[in-house]
PDB file of C-alpha atoms in Angstrom:
ATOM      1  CA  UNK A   1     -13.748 -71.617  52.244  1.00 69.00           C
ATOM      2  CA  UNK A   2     -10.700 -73.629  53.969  1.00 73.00           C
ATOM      3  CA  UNK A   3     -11.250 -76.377  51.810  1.00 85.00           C
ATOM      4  CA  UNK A   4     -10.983 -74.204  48.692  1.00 92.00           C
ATOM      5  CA  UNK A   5      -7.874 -71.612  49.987  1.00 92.00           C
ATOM      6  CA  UNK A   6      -5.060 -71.526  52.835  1.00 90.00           C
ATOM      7  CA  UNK A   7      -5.728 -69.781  56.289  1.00 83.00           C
ATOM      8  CA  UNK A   8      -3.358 -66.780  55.074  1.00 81.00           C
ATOM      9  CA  UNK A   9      -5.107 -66.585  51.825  1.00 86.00           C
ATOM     10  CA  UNK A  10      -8.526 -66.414  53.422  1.00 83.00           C
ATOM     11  CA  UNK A  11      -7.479 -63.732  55.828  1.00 80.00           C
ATOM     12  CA  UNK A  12      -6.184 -62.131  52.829  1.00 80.00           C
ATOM     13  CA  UNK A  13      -9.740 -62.237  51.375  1.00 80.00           C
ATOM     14  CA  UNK A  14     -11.526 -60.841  54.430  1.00 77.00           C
ATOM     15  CA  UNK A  15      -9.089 -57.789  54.818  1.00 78.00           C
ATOM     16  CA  UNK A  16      -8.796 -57.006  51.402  1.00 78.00           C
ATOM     17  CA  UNK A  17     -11.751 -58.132  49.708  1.00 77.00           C
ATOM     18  CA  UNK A  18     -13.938 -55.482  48.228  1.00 70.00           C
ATOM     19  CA  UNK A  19     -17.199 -57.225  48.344  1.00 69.00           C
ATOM     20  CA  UNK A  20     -18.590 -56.189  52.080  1.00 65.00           C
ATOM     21  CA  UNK A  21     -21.859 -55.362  52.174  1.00 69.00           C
ATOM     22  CA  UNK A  22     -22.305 -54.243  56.341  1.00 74.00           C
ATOM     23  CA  UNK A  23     -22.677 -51.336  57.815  1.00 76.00           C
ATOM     24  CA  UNK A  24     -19.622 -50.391  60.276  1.00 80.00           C
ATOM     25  CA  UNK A  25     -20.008 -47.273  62.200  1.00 86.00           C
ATOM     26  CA  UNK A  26     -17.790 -45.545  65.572  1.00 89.00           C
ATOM     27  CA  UNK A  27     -19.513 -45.734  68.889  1.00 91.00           C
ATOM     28  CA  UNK A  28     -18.088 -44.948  71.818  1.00 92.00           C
ATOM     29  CA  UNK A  29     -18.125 -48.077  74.113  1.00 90.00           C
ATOM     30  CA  UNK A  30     -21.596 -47.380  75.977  1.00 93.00           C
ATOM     31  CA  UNK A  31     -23.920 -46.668  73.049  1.00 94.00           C
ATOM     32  CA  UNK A  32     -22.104 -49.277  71.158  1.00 91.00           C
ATOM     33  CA  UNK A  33     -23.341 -51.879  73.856  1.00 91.00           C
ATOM     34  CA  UNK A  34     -26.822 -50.248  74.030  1.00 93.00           C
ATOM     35  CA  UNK A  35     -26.971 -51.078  70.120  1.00 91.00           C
ATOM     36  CA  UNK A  36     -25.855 -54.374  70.201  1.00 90.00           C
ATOM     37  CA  UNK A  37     -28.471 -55.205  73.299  1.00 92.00           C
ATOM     38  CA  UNK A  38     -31.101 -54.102  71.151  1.00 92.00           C
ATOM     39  CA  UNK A  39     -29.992 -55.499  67.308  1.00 90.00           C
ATOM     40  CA  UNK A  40     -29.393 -58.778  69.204  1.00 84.00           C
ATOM     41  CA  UNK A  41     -27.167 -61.431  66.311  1.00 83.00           C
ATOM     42  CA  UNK A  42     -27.800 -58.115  63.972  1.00 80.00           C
ATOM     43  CA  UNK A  43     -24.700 -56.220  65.637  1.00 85.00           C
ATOM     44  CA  UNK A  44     -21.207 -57.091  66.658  1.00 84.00           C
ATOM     45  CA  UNK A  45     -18.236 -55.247  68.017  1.00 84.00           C
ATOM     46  CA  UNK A  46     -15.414 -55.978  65.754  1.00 82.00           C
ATOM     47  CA  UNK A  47     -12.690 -53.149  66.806  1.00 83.00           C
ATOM     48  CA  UNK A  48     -11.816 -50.749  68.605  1.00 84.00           C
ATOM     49  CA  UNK A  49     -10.150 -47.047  68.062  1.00 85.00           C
ATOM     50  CA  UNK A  50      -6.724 -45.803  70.036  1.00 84.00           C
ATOM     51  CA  UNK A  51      -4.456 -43.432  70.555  1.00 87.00           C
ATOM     52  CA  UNK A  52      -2.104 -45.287  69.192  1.00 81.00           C
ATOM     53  CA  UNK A  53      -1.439 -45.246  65.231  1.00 76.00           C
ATOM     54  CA  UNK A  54      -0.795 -48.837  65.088  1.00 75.00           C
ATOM     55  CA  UNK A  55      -3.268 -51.750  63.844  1.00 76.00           C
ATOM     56  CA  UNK A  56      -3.315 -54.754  65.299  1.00 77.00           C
ATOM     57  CA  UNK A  57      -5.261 -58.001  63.941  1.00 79.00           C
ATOM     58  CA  UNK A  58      -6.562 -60.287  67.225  1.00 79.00           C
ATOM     59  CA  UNK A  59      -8.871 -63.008  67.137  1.00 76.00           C
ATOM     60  CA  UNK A  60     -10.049 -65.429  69.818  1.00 75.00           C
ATOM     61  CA  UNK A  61      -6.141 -66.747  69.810  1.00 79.00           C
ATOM     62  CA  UNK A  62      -4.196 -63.895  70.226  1.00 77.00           C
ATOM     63  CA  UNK A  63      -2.739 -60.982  67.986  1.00 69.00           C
ATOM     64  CA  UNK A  64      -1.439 -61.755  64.788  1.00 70.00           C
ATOM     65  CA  UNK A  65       1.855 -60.176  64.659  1.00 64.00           C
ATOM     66  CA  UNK A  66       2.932 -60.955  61.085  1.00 69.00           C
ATOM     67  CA  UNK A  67       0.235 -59.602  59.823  1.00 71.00           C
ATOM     68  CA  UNK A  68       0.241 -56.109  58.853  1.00 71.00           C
ATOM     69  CA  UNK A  69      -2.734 -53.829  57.284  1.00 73.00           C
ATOM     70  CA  UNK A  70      -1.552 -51.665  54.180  1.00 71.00           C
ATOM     71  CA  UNK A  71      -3.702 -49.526  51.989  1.00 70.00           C
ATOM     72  CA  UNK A  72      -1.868 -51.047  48.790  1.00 73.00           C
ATOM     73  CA  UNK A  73      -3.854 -54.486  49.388  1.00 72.00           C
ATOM     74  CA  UNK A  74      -6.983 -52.773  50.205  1.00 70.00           C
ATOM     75  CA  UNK A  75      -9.752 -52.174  47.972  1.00 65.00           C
ATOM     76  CA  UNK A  76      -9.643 -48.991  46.309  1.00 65.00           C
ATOM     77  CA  UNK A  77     -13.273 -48.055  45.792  1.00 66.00           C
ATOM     78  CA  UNK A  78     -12.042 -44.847  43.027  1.00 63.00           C
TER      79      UNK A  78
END
């Protein structure tokens, strides 16, 4: 994809895209690391829920702090 589109724009794309085809389900920490011991490559942790309201974006460099999640960007299935 980087050769076609811009870092941003492909970030863009992942966030906002409509075409995602996993499941994503809540587990809290212990069972989620139960399931991903047993799926193996099939499972990953990719978040984690707060107290706090805010969403923050972090990859293996940091926290992207320009970036902010809104619902008018995101797909609206209806």
């Amino acid at each position: 994809m980087r050769q076609f589109v811009s870092p941003e724009q492909a970030l863009d794309y992942a966030l906002y895209g409509g075409e995602d085809f996993e499941l994503v389900l809540c587990l809290p920490p212990p069972q989620a690391e139960i399931l991903i011991q047993r799926l193996g490559n099939g499972a990953a942790i990719v978040g984690m829920i707060t107290e706090d309201s805010n969403v923050e974006l972090i990859d293996s460099y940091g926290i992207y702090s320009t970036q902010t999640l809104t619902l008018s960007k995101s797909f609206q299935h209806f």
